[in-house]
């Protein structure tokens, strides 16, 4: 019989100890975590960035990644777009009993790979097991701390008319590939999430271009969501052009079939950048040489005062790009 | 030809003041998404019809589903936006928040796995949609029978498009000069599927695709047809729509379903406008097991019915944009992204 995770794995007794020492430490261990104290203790100097995110995703293994990688990269990306170099993470697991030990190992392995790749350490954690039916296989929470080197902090720079809006590649891939997978559609290899850690892109870019005024990863709510947040927070009107937005063919096709606009669909390896016009070429030049930026494009600009986002359609008409705060569901028609 | 050429072409030939109705939610959505109303000459008035399956779901049907869950503890398995449609007082989303089992699936076949995995609970799969989705559900029903699954029942809210079109034309509340034929539905029923409507009302009718250039090309043909006074039924979406439609899909659909009456929001009960289960499938038919005796209250302020018939525009509804938005829909037309109120709200504001 296949080994599965049981309620007793979360009860704090012998089985919990085994799970932590023989599984979790094996994959995520480092000198701080291995002390197994109630807190991870460390020194950092400088201005810190601190963030947290919870990951609930179905299926937990998907084309282009899994919940393990997602939970590491997601937090790395939240730090990286703020100009912070990610250093330490905490990880909390809420496991629904019945998850197989092999599935859990695959997740740990993938977290181990992801954290090594990004040069971060998991220094504290927690594991709880809930009854069958009270969770969805596994939920993961990660928090992360990073340090911001002084001139990478873009927060004080003012967004103004004429600034340009850039995205580092095709939009909507994470959301739409997951939806196709949930639908059980047989898809080709190219159909996968864009999940990727952005630290190797955003940090060098921010030190290269001090004209970058804003960065955010457009996850839930998509590019349209992020642009609307910017418009409202900074009181600017934004206009983007449909024809300039990079979209892979399969995304275009899937979005037509499902009736879901890729502008609202989630991304996990993309960043929306606002840069002053004079430095846009420098950004584009950098992106063109970076693995995660090759398909980058300038998609629009800041138009002046306001609080709305407009889209110029490919047939030349112009309309509002609404922030649409509701779940995306495939159409029934 | 480019979009702009079609627009110029339309401007050149269009003289009369005309009303054109699109009958498909995807057309409504795309027309708004591309701002097509804005580039057409003012004498062309585009109206949206009852072409979004979620929007035409009646309060009674939602109340009945809630009743099945609350009274008999059925697990509800359904699709997409249906869970947000308000019944008399609540939606399925509320029901779920109160702890009842409401599962949204992406594919009807998932229902089979759910039922198999939870043998001690009874489930109802809600089938919704027009001719485009019905064949898929029909296939699922055949599977349920084949696999002899005993705890999964079926509620058909499936509706047929041509009868709704007839109902609107028969009411005569609005003068229609031309009809934008639904592309998706036509791939199933074919150009032939519209002959009956066309012969009866003799209104120019063009089946068209969903890309902006396809829509504008279709409108161009429609205007030409209206202006020259010789109505015809044209298939301008030949790459997907065949004369006879998709015969295989129709065959499986009518193997499982037959025509029966259906309750449309805004239009009431229309005979032969829905798909009900054939007698061979009666043991799966939840309505035969628990006949529906529901008296629903309608929200008197919601003008969805009038909107679906093209009589009112969403902006004429007192709730539009104030109380009723896509986040807090008060009527089904604001729920689905294909709904007219939602399209107005999301794409139509200035
Ligand atoms: S705006 Fe809302 S309340 Fe008014 S007709 Fe549309 S759906 Fe009904």
XYZ file of C-alpha atoms and ligand atoms in Angstrom:
691
model
C 0.000 0.000 0.000
C 1.170 3.478 -0.788
C 2.290 5.616 2.168
C -0.056 8.491 2.818
C -0.094 11.400 5.201
C -2.390 10.837 8.168
C -3.793 13.092 10.866
C -1.202 11.675 13.231
C 1.540 13.235 11.110
C 0.372 16.594 12.346
C -0.249 15.757 15.980
C 3.200 16.695 17.258
C 4.271 13.184 18.202
C 6.704 10.683 16.816
C 5.209 10.682 13.327
C 5.450 14.463 13.126
C 9.083 14.281 14.140
C 9.736 11.693 11.467
C 7.970 13.734 8.830
C 10.007 16.802 9.699
C 13.364 15.166 10.130
C 13.206 12.521 7.458
C 11.322 14.409 4.797
C 11.261 18.149 5.242
C 14.807 18.586 6.536
C 16.110 16.237 3.932
C 14.951 18.559 1.190
C 14.897 21.998 2.746
C 17.489 21.682 5.502
C 20.150 24.295 6.205
C 22.097 25.355 9.311
C 19.304 27.568 10.647
C 16.366 25.240 9.965
C 18.251 22.236 11.283
C 18.461 23.764 14.744
C 14.711 23.074 14.946
C 14.099 25.944 17.336
C 10.839 27.797 17.719
C 12.205 30.632 15.603
C 14.890 30.885 12.976
C 17.539 33.359 14.127
C 19.594 35.450 11.693
C 21.230 38.841 11.115
C 20.477 41.180 8.241
C 21.512 44.757 7.776
C 19.761 47.334 5.703
C 16.262 48.155 4.586
C 14.100 45.055 4.648
C 11.140 43.912 2.606
C 8.760 41.374 4.118
C 5.906 39.615 2.319
C 3.563 36.665 2.665
C 1.368 34.651 0.345
C -0.757 31.528 0.530
C -1.024 29.068 -2.298
C -4.124 27.054 -2.986
C -4.105 25.602 -6.430
C -5.784 22.747 -8.186
C -4.290 20.645 -9.623
C -1.217 20.754 -7.384
C 0.944 19.445 -10.219
C 0.398 21.356 -13.408
C 2.063 21.887 -16.762
C 5.031 24.120 -16.095
C 5.279 23.612 -12.345
C 3.664 22.548 -9.101
C 2.502 24.058 -5.837
C 5.995 23.706 -4.360
C 7.753 25.800 -6.942
C 4.854 28.195 -7.081
C 5.013 28.855 -3.349
C 8.716 29.670 -3.504
C 8.717 31.682 -6.714
C 5.537 33.531 -5.781
C 7.137 34.984 -2.685
C 10.490 35.531 -4.392
C 8.658 37.526 -7.045
C 6.817 39.694 -4.547
C 10.182 40.645 -3.054
C 12.010 40.944 -6.345
C 9.634 43.433 -7.927
C 10.175 45.717 -4.932
C 13.889 45.654 -5.585
C 14.558 43.383 -2.627
C 17.087 40.569 -2.787
C 15.276 37.539 -1.288
C 17.114 35.928 1.625
C 14.966 33.904 3.987
C 11.624 32.174 3.779
C 9.171 30.574 6.134
C 6.998 27.714 4.901
C 3.692 26.537 6.355
C 1.987 23.404 5.078
C -1.643 22.546 5.628
C -2.029 19.024 4.349
C -5.291 17.195 3.835
C -4.936 13.666 5.119
C -4.587 11.224 2.287
C -1.950 13.114 0.345
C 0.549 10.470 -0.625
C 4.012 10.690 0.795
C 5.333 10.548 -2.727
C 3.321 13.570 -3.739
C 4.596 15.425 -0.694
C 8.163 14.464 -1.559
C 7.765 15.692 -5.095
C 6.582 19.028 -3.724
C 9.490 19.252 -1.278
C 11.957 18.351 -3.958
C 10.654 21.046 -6.174
C 10.790 23.589 -3.337
C 14.337 22.549 -2.637
C 15.288 23.103 -6.253
C 13.519 26.448 -6.410
C 15.025 27.855 -3.239
C 18.536 26.809 -4.206
C 18.054 28.304 -7.631
C 17.110 31.647 -6.084
C 19.689 31.550 -3.329
C 17.184 31.647 -0.457
C 16.929 29.557 2.692
C 13.848 28.211 4.369
C 14.574 28.943 8.010
C 11.340 28.188 9.806
C 8.216 26.230 9.098
C 5.091 24.535 10.282
C 3.068 21.505 9.251
C -0.560 20.795 10.050
C -2.717 17.954 8.844
C -6.471 18.392 8.471
C -9.222 15.808 8.039
C -10.189 14.574 4.620
C -12.552 17.034 3.002
C -11.321 20.005 5.014
C -8.624 20.982 2.531
C -7.680 20.454 -1.074
C -4.694 18.076 -0.900
C -2.228 20.683 0.273
C -2.114 24.402 0.975
C 1.201 26.159 1.322
C 1.966 29.509 2.884
C 5.331 31.166 2.469
C 6.630 34.423 3.877
C 9.861 35.989 2.762
C 12.371 38.555 3.844
C 14.670 40.393 1.505
C 16.997 43.312 1.672
C 16.706 46.347 -0.576
C 19.891 47.894 -1.717
C 19.503 51.637 -1.574
C 19.163 52.711 -5.167
C 16.954 49.782 -6.138
C 14.028 51.189 -4.196
C 11.744 52.758 -6.808
C 9.012 53.897 -4.468
C 9.945 57.577 -4.348
C 9.872 58.098 -8.110
C 6.855 59.874 -9.547
C 4.811 58.356 -12.369
C 4.122 61.011 -14.990
C 2.588 61.608 -18.374
C 4.698 60.053 -21.087
C 6.109 57.223 -18.985
C 6.005 53.916 -20.810
C 4.536 50.595 -19.769
C 6.469 47.438 -20.460
C 5.772 43.751 -19.960
C 8.502 41.136 -20.148
C 6.616 38.605 -22.262
C 3.392 36.835 -23.238
C 0.423 37.334 -20.937
C -2.197 35.032 -19.444
C -0.268 31.777 -19.677
C -0.532 30.594 -16.077
C -4.281 31.155 -15.752
C -5.255 29.770 -19.119
C -3.003 26.725 -19.057
C -4.443 25.763 -15.664
C -7.952 26.209 -16.875
C -7.307 24.013 -19.891
C -5.808 21.412 -17.634
C -8.801 21.490 -15.302
C -11.059 21.100 -18.298
C -9.148 17.979 -19.151
C -8.243 19.303 -22.582
C -5.396 17.407 -24.198
C -2.770 20.006 -24.937
C 0.614 20.240 -26.554
C 3.895 20.843 -24.763
C 3.850 24.564 -25.379
C 0.739 24.942 -23.230
C 2.127 25.588 -19.792
C 2.297 28.047 -16.944
C 4.876 30.825 -17.247
C 5.960 30.191 -13.638
C 9.485 31.573 -13.110
C 11.495 33.459 -10.495
C 11.935 37.084 -11.434
C 14.844 38.035 -9.165
C 17.443 37.456 -11.843
C 15.578 39.891 -14.065
C 14.283 42.644 -11.817
C 17.340 43.181 -9.614
C 19.947 43.730 -12.351
C 17.405 45.760 -14.293
C 16.681 48.028 -11.349
C 20.365 48.648 -10.779
C 20.839 49.396 -14.451
C 17.900 51.773 -14.929
C 17.088 54.284 -12.270
C 14.244 55.586 -14.365
C 12.086 52.591 -13.447
C 9.198 53.902 -11.408
C 7.102 50.848 -10.736
C 7.176 47.058 -10.911
C 4.568 44.469 -10.038
C 3.943 40.877 -10.994
C 0.477 40.580 -12.508
C -0.778 37.427 -10.805
C -4.476 37.171 -9.936
C -6.425 39.865 -11.794
C -3.867 39.809 -14.590
C -2.300 42.737 -16.381
C -5.618 44.581 -16.425
C -5.807 44.303 -12.635
C -2.315 45.699 -12.057
C -2.804 48.588 -14.470
C -6.019 49.563 -12.739
C -4.298 49.489 -9.374
C -1.636 51.828 -10.718
C -4.188 54.180 -12.260
C -6.047 54.501 -8.974
C -3.106 54.608 -6.629
C -1.135 57.195 -8.587
C -4.076 59.061 -10.163
C -2.992 58.572 -13.715
C -4.719 57.617 -16.905
C -3.159 54.721 -18.752
C -3.608 53.626 -22.321
C -2.397 50.343 -23.706
C -2.591 49.047 -27.237
C -4.047 45.637 -27.890
C -1.841 45.024 -30.871
C 1.339 45.540 -28.908
C 0.538 43.102 -26.123
C 2.570 39.917 -26.487
C 0.295 36.859 -26.491
C 1.268 33.361 -27.501
C -0.893 31.769 -30.167
C -2.189 29.042 -27.905
C -3.245 31.620 -25.326
C -5.119 33.544 -27.981
C -6.844 30.420 -29.160
C -7.728 29.164 -25.681
C -9.049 32.544 -24.665
C -11.352 32.620 -27.667
C -12.689 29.165 -26.997
C -13.186 29.663 -23.270
C -14.320 33.251 -23.479
C -11.658 34.420 -21.061
C -9.678 37.550 -21.722
C -5.913 36.957 -21.247
C -5.616 40.492 -19.888
C -7.419 39.262 -16.776
C -5.780 35.892 -16.603
C -3.033 35.196 -14.047
C 0.699 35.240 -14.754
C 3.459 33.830 -12.557
C 6.606 34.888 -14.359
C 5.722 38.313 -15.654
C 6.377 41.811 -14.474
C 4.708 45.075 -15.432
C 7.278 47.845 -15.541
C 6.736 51.588 -15.729
C 9.757 53.489 -16.896
C 10.449 57.059 -17.911
C 10.418 57.386 -21.664
C 14.125 58.198 -21.961
C 15.172 54.917 -20.390
C 12.770 52.621 -22.212
C 15.350 51.621 -24.812
C 17.748 50.596 -22.094
C 15.096 48.417 -20.487
C 14.133 46.841 -23.789
C 17.748 46.177 -24.636
C 18.251 44.452 -21.284
C 15.065 42.420 -21.658
C 15.943 41.278 -25.156
C 19.019 39.540 -23.774
C 17.364 37.982 -20.749
C 15.807 34.530 -20.841
C 12.623 35.844 -19.206
C 12.438 39.048 -21.217
C 12.995 38.086 -24.829
C 9.367 38.609 -25.770
C 9.123 41.847 -23.822
C 7.231 44.723 -25.398
C 6.276 48.301 -24.708
C 2.518 48.015 -24.464
C 1.332 51.489 -23.635
C 1.882 54.716 -21.817
C 0.797 56.983 -19.042
C -1.477 59.650 -20.464
C -1.696 62.190 -17.688
C -4.036 62.700 -14.733
C -6.980 60.372 -14.257
C -7.807 57.025 -12.699
C -8.755 54.798 -15.583
C -7.161 52.399 -17.980
C -8.042 52.439 -21.652
C -7.403 49.871 -24.295
C -6.961 50.774 -27.931
C -8.365 47.759 -29.750
C -6.773 46.396 -32.846
C -9.535 47.856 -34.958
C -8.722 51.318 -33.695
C -11.552 51.838 -31.191
C -10.861 52.753 -27.595
C -12.576 51.446 -24.501
C -12.248 51.174 -20.772
C -10.259 48.265 -19.391
C -12.281 47.499 -16.288
C -10.637 46.099 -13.148
C -13.165 43.196 -13.149
C -13.004 41.825 -9.654
C -14.620 38.454 -9.986
C -13.665 34.897 -10.678
C -13.040 33.966 -14.249
C -15.282 31.167 -15.338
C -15.395 29.681 -18.801
C -18.474 30.647 -20.731
C -21.299 28.211 -21.124
C -22.354 29.265 -24.614
C -10.153 43.618 -46.569
C -9.566 45.582 -43.438
C -12.004 46.546 -40.752
C -11.958 50.134 -41.877
C -12.981 49.129 -45.411
C -16.038 47.348 -44.088
C -16.944 50.341 -41.980
C -16.590 52.642 -44.998
C -18.623 50.184 -47.056
C -21.377 50.125 -44.475
C -21.458 53.913 -44.312
C -21.767 54.146 -48.061
C -24.715 51.807 -48.452
C -26.585 52.404 -45.201
C -29.451 54.879 -45.587
C -32.397 53.743 -43.471
C -32.678 53.884 -39.721
C -32.503 50.214 -38.772
C -32.594 47.904 -35.750
C -30.382 44.844 -35.821
C -30.405 42.221 -33.096
C -27.638 39.831 -32.181
C -28.885 36.652 -30.575
C -25.691 35.313 -29.185
C -23.956 36.357 -25.995
C -20.538 35.962 -27.544
C -21.494 38.434 -30.250
C -22.745 40.855 -27.601
C -19.493 40.491 -25.744
C -17.272 40.904 -28.797
C -19.268 43.828 -30.191
C -18.708 45.645 -26.914
C -15.163 44.485 -26.464
C -14.160 45.984 -29.777
C -16.315 49.057 -29.486
C -18.081 48.150 -32.731
C -21.151 50.232 -31.862
C -18.949 53.305 -31.791
C -17.731 52.970 -35.345
C -21.049 52.206 -37.014
C -23.139 55.050 -38.427
C -25.767 56.349 -36.032
C -28.705 55.098 -38.046
C -27.716 51.504 -37.240
C -28.995 50.482 -33.841
C -27.589 47.236 -32.441
C -29.757 45.403 -29.929
C -28.815 42.385 -27.837
C -31.165 39.451 -27.573
C -31.623 36.538 -25.169
C -28.430 34.820 -26.234
C -26.713 34.157 -22.975
C -27.806 30.879 -21.372
C -27.120 32.072 -17.848
C -29.133 35.253 -18.364
C -32.270 33.486 -19.504
C -32.346 31.099 -16.548
C -35.538 31.760 -14.634
C -35.858 32.503 -10.930
C -37.989 29.363 -10.629
C -35.201 27.140 -11.891
C -32.668 28.595 -9.460
C -35.161 28.308 -6.596
C -35.829 24.705 -7.543
C -32.123 23.858 -7.398
C -31.882 25.498 -3.984
C -34.919 23.531 -2.894
C -33.300 20.248 -3.969
C -30.260 21.081 -1.914
C -31.995 22.394 1.179
C -34.874 19.944 1.348
C -33.239 16.752 0.083
C -29.583 17.519 0.587
C -28.595 16.877 -2.999
C -25.066 17.895 -3.924
C -25.317 20.342 -6.811
C -22.912 20.062 -9.718
C -22.967 22.882 -12.176
C -21.066 25.109 -14.575
C -19.572 28.531 -14.610
C -21.562 31.595 -13.901
C -24.786 29.836 -13.035
C -23.769 29.879 -9.393
C -23.987 33.663 -9.306
C -27.476 33.960 -10.765
C -29.965 35.243 -8.208
C -33.177 33.283 -7.692
C -36.019 34.763 -5.614
C -33.714 35.534 -2.756
C -30.432 33.716 -3.084
C -27.956 32.307 -5.565
C -26.173 28.955 -5.515
C -23.140 30.841 -4.339
C -25.000 31.787 -1.159
C -26.056 28.216 -0.767
C -22.461 27.104 -0.955
C -21.361 29.741 1.532
C -23.972 28.354 3.926
C -22.237 25.001 3.790
C -24.265 23.161 1.172
C -22.374 21.240 -1.432
C -22.248 23.151 -4.712
C -19.491 22.094 -7.058
C -18.518 23.987 -10.176
C -17.100 21.691 -12.810
C -15.419 22.502 -16.050
C -16.499 19.406 -17.863
C -19.734 17.447 -17.255
C -17.814 14.180 -17.138
C -16.292 15.331 -13.850
C -19.734 14.840 -12.331
C -19.384 11.118 -12.884
C -16.172 10.989 -10.894
C -17.670 13.033 -8.094
C -20.674 10.738 -7.824
C -18.520 7.618 -7.951
C -16.236 8.947 -5.259
C -19.102 9.780 -2.868
C -21.523 6.884 -3.146
C -23.454 7.752 0.001
C -24.604 11.107 -1.329
C -26.997 11.991 -4.131
C -26.020 14.557 -6.726
C -27.806 16.559 -9.388
C -25.925 17.672 -12.458
C -27.388 20.870 -13.882
C -27.225 20.944 -17.659
C -27.334 24.448 -19.054
C -26.690 26.032 -22.411
C -28.017 26.144 -25.923
C -27.536 23.736 -28.803
C -23.782 24.164 -28.395
C -23.465 22.465 -25.026
C -26.374 20.030 -25.118
C -24.567 17.338 -27.186
C -21.811 17.208 -24.599
C -24.288 16.757 -21.766
C -26.121 14.149 -23.808
C -22.913 12.197 -24.050
C -22.470 12.432 -20.284
C -25.981 11.119 -19.708
C -25.292 8.130 -21.909
C -22.170 7.462 -19.850
C -24.099 7.725 -16.573
C -26.483 5.077 -17.867
C -23.739 2.856 -19.211
C -21.830 2.954 -15.967
C -25.031 2.411 -14.038
C -24.394 5.243 -11.610
C -27.267 5.429 -9.171
C -26.568 8.572 -7.182
C -26.341 11.101 -10.003
C -29.460 12.784 -11.367
C -29.943 15.387 -14.033
C -31.771 18.683 -14.343
C -32.032 20.008 -17.853
C -32.104 23.770 -18.258
C -31.072 23.396 -21.880
C -32.751 25.734 -24.275
C -33.066 26.070 -28.026
C -32.361 29.308 -29.813
C -34.800 29.453 -32.748
C -37.941 29.294 -30.548
C -36.698 32.244 -28.465
C -36.125 34.201 -31.620
C -39.654 33.435 -32.753
C -41.014 34.463 -29.368
C -39.352 37.855 -29.596
C -40.507 38.400 -33.143
C -44.059 37.313 -32.280
C -44.273 39.755 -29.409
C -43.649 42.581 -31.827
C -42.407 44.909 -29.095
C -39.538 46.023 -31.235
C -39.182 46.373 -34.970
C -36.303 44.264 -36.205
C -34.834 44.919 -39.632
C -32.077 42.361 -39.508
C -30.695 39.532 -37.433
C -27.117 38.651 -36.586
C -27.243 34.860 -36.595
C -25.362 33.153 -33.766
C -22.157 31.539 -34.968
C -21.666 28.868 -32.319
C -25.248 27.630 -32.333
C -25.203 27.540 -36.122
C -22.203 25.236 -36.180
C -24.538 22.684 -34.588
C -27.875 23.375 -36.273
C -26.465 24.579 -39.602
C -27.804 27.273 -41.876
C -30.702 24.933 -42.403
C -31.652 25.262 -38.741
C -32.782 28.831 -39.365
C -34.858 28.332 -42.488
C -38.021 27.968 -40.531
C -37.580 31.304 -38.720
C -36.474 33.012 -41.891
C -39.372 31.768 -44.002
C -41.875 32.767 -41.366
C -40.720 36.344 -40.751
C -38.768 37.144 -43.894
C -36.206 39.294 -42.102
C -32.625 39.534 -43.424
C -30.515 37.083 -41.507
C -26.730 36.688 -41.602
C -24.853 34.008 -39.673
C -21.475 35.445 -38.749
C -18.248 34.707 -36.931
C -16.845 36.446 -33.878
C -13.761 38.296 -35.005
C -14.349 42.027 -35.402
C -13.752 41.846 -39.125
C -16.182 38.913 -39.402
C -18.799 40.833 -37.463
C -18.359 43.945 -39.581
C -18.400 41.947 -42.779
C -21.590 40.285 -41.562
C -23.167 43.609 -40.712
C -22.181 44.891 -44.134
C -24.013 42.000 -45.793
C -26.965 42.529 -43.519
C -27.226 46.236 -44.311
C -26.944 45.518 -48.013
C -29.691 42.957 -47.693
C -31.918 45.350 -45.799
C -31.314 48.238 -48.153
C -32.003 46.300 -51.331
C -35.276 45.023 -49.935
C -34.678 41.379 -50.833
C -34.265 39.550 -47.549
C -32.151 36.433 -47.545
C -30.642 33.958 -45.140
C -26.876 34.112 -45.551
C -24.113 32.037 -44.049
C -21.124 34.358 -43.690
C -19.285 31.988 -41.373
C -18.699 29.164 -43.812
C -15.421 28.090 -42.288
C -17.331 26.757 -39.256
C -20.982 26.523 -40.251
C -22.185 23.925 -42.710
C -25.519 23.882 -44.427
C -26.663 20.860 -42.451
C -24.766 21.693 -39.247
C -23.076 19.049 -37.173
C -25.213 15.998 -37.776
C -23.356 13.800 -35.328
C -23.872 16.280 -32.494
C -27.543 16.651 -33.369
C -27.973 12.906 -33.449
C -26.574 12.347 -29.974
C -28.495 15.356 -28.658
C -31.834 13.994 -29.863
C -31.000 10.498 -28.764
C -31.095 11.730 -25.175
C -33.303 14.810 -25.317
C -36.551 15.789 -26.928
C -38.166 19.181 -27.295
C -40.255 20.382 -24.396
C -41.342 23.583 -22.757
C -38.815 25.785 -20.994
C -38.998 28.781 -18.742
C -37.066 31.788 -20.041
C -36.356 34.787 -17.931
C -38.047 37.702 -19.590
C -39.973 35.581 -22.051
C -41.848 33.190 -19.780
C -42.713 29.633 -20.671
C -42.229 28.843 -24.334
C -43.452 25.545 -25.733
C -40.913 23.367 -27.533
C -38.113 25.743 -26.626
C -36.201 23.530 -24.256
C -34.644 20.113 -24.197
C -36.077 17.579 -21.783
C -34.991 14.012 -21.202
C -36.503 11.247 -23.279
C -38.424 8.488 -21.498
C -35.434 6.137 -21.727
C -33.644 8.473 -19.344
C -36.531 9.159 -16.994
C -34.855 7.484 -14.030
C -32.179 10.187 -14.181
C -34.646 13.024 -14.526
C -34.850 14.836 -11.211
C -37.968 16.719 -12.270
C -39.884 13.488 -12.612
C -38.784 12.390 -9.174
C -39.448 15.681 -7.419
C -41.848 17.630 -9.592
C -41.257 21.313 -9.465
C -43.841 23.323 -7.582
C -42.129 26.600 -7.023
C -43.626 30.043 -6.742
C -40.882 32.550 -7.235
C -40.729 36.193 -6.383
C -39.276 38.424 -9.009
C -37.169 41.439 -8.234
C -39.475 44.124 -9.662
C -36.611 46.563 -10.135
C -34.483 44.303 -12.309
C -35.267 44.919 -15.949
C -33.390 41.915 -17.260
C -36.477 40.582 -19.005
C -36.894 43.791 -20.994
C -33.168 43.939 -21.655
C -33.202 40.382 -22.996
C -36.025 41.291 -25.352
C -34.214 44.374 -26.581
C -36.982 46.638 -25.255
C -34.803 48.448 -22.724
C -31.118 49.167 -22.531
C -29.281 48.382 -19.306
C -28.820 52.089 -18.639
C -32.608 52.364 -18.457
C -32.605 50.101 -15.404
C -32.637 52.007 -12.116
C -30.200 49.582 -10.509
C -27.624 49.565 -13.305
C -24.154 50.581 -12.219
C -25.375 51.797 -8.844
C -26.545 48.772 -6.940
C -26.030 46.270 -9.706
C -22.471 45.698 -10.933
C -20.590 42.561 -11.998
C -19.356 42.190 -8.427
C -22.797 42.514 -6.891
C -25.168 41.381 -9.624
C -28.873 41.855 -8.947
C -29.967 40.168 -12.116
C -28.572 37.454 -14.383
C -27.754 39.882 -17.194
C -25.059 41.311 -14.968
C -23.740 37.898 -13.930
C -22.362 36.375 -17.063
C -19.656 38.043 -19.086
C -21.950 37.437 -22.042
C -24.824 39.274 -20.414
C -25.863 42.583 -21.897
C -25.737 44.505 -18.618
C -22.311 43.141 -17.858
C -21.028 43.988 -21.341
C -22.373 47.535 -20.988
C -20.782 47.884 -17.602
C -17.414 46.359 -18.353
C -16.846 47.734 -21.825
C -19.422 50.370 -22.500
C -18.674 53.029 -19.914
C -16.843 56.144 -20.939
S -28.582 46.261 -14.449
Fe -28.831 44.549 -13.045
S -30.838 44.843 -12.151
Fe -30.742 46.104 -13.979
S -31.556 44.835 -15.636
Fe -29.367 44.530 -15.617
S -29.088 42.753 -14.334
Fe -31.137 43.484 -13.901
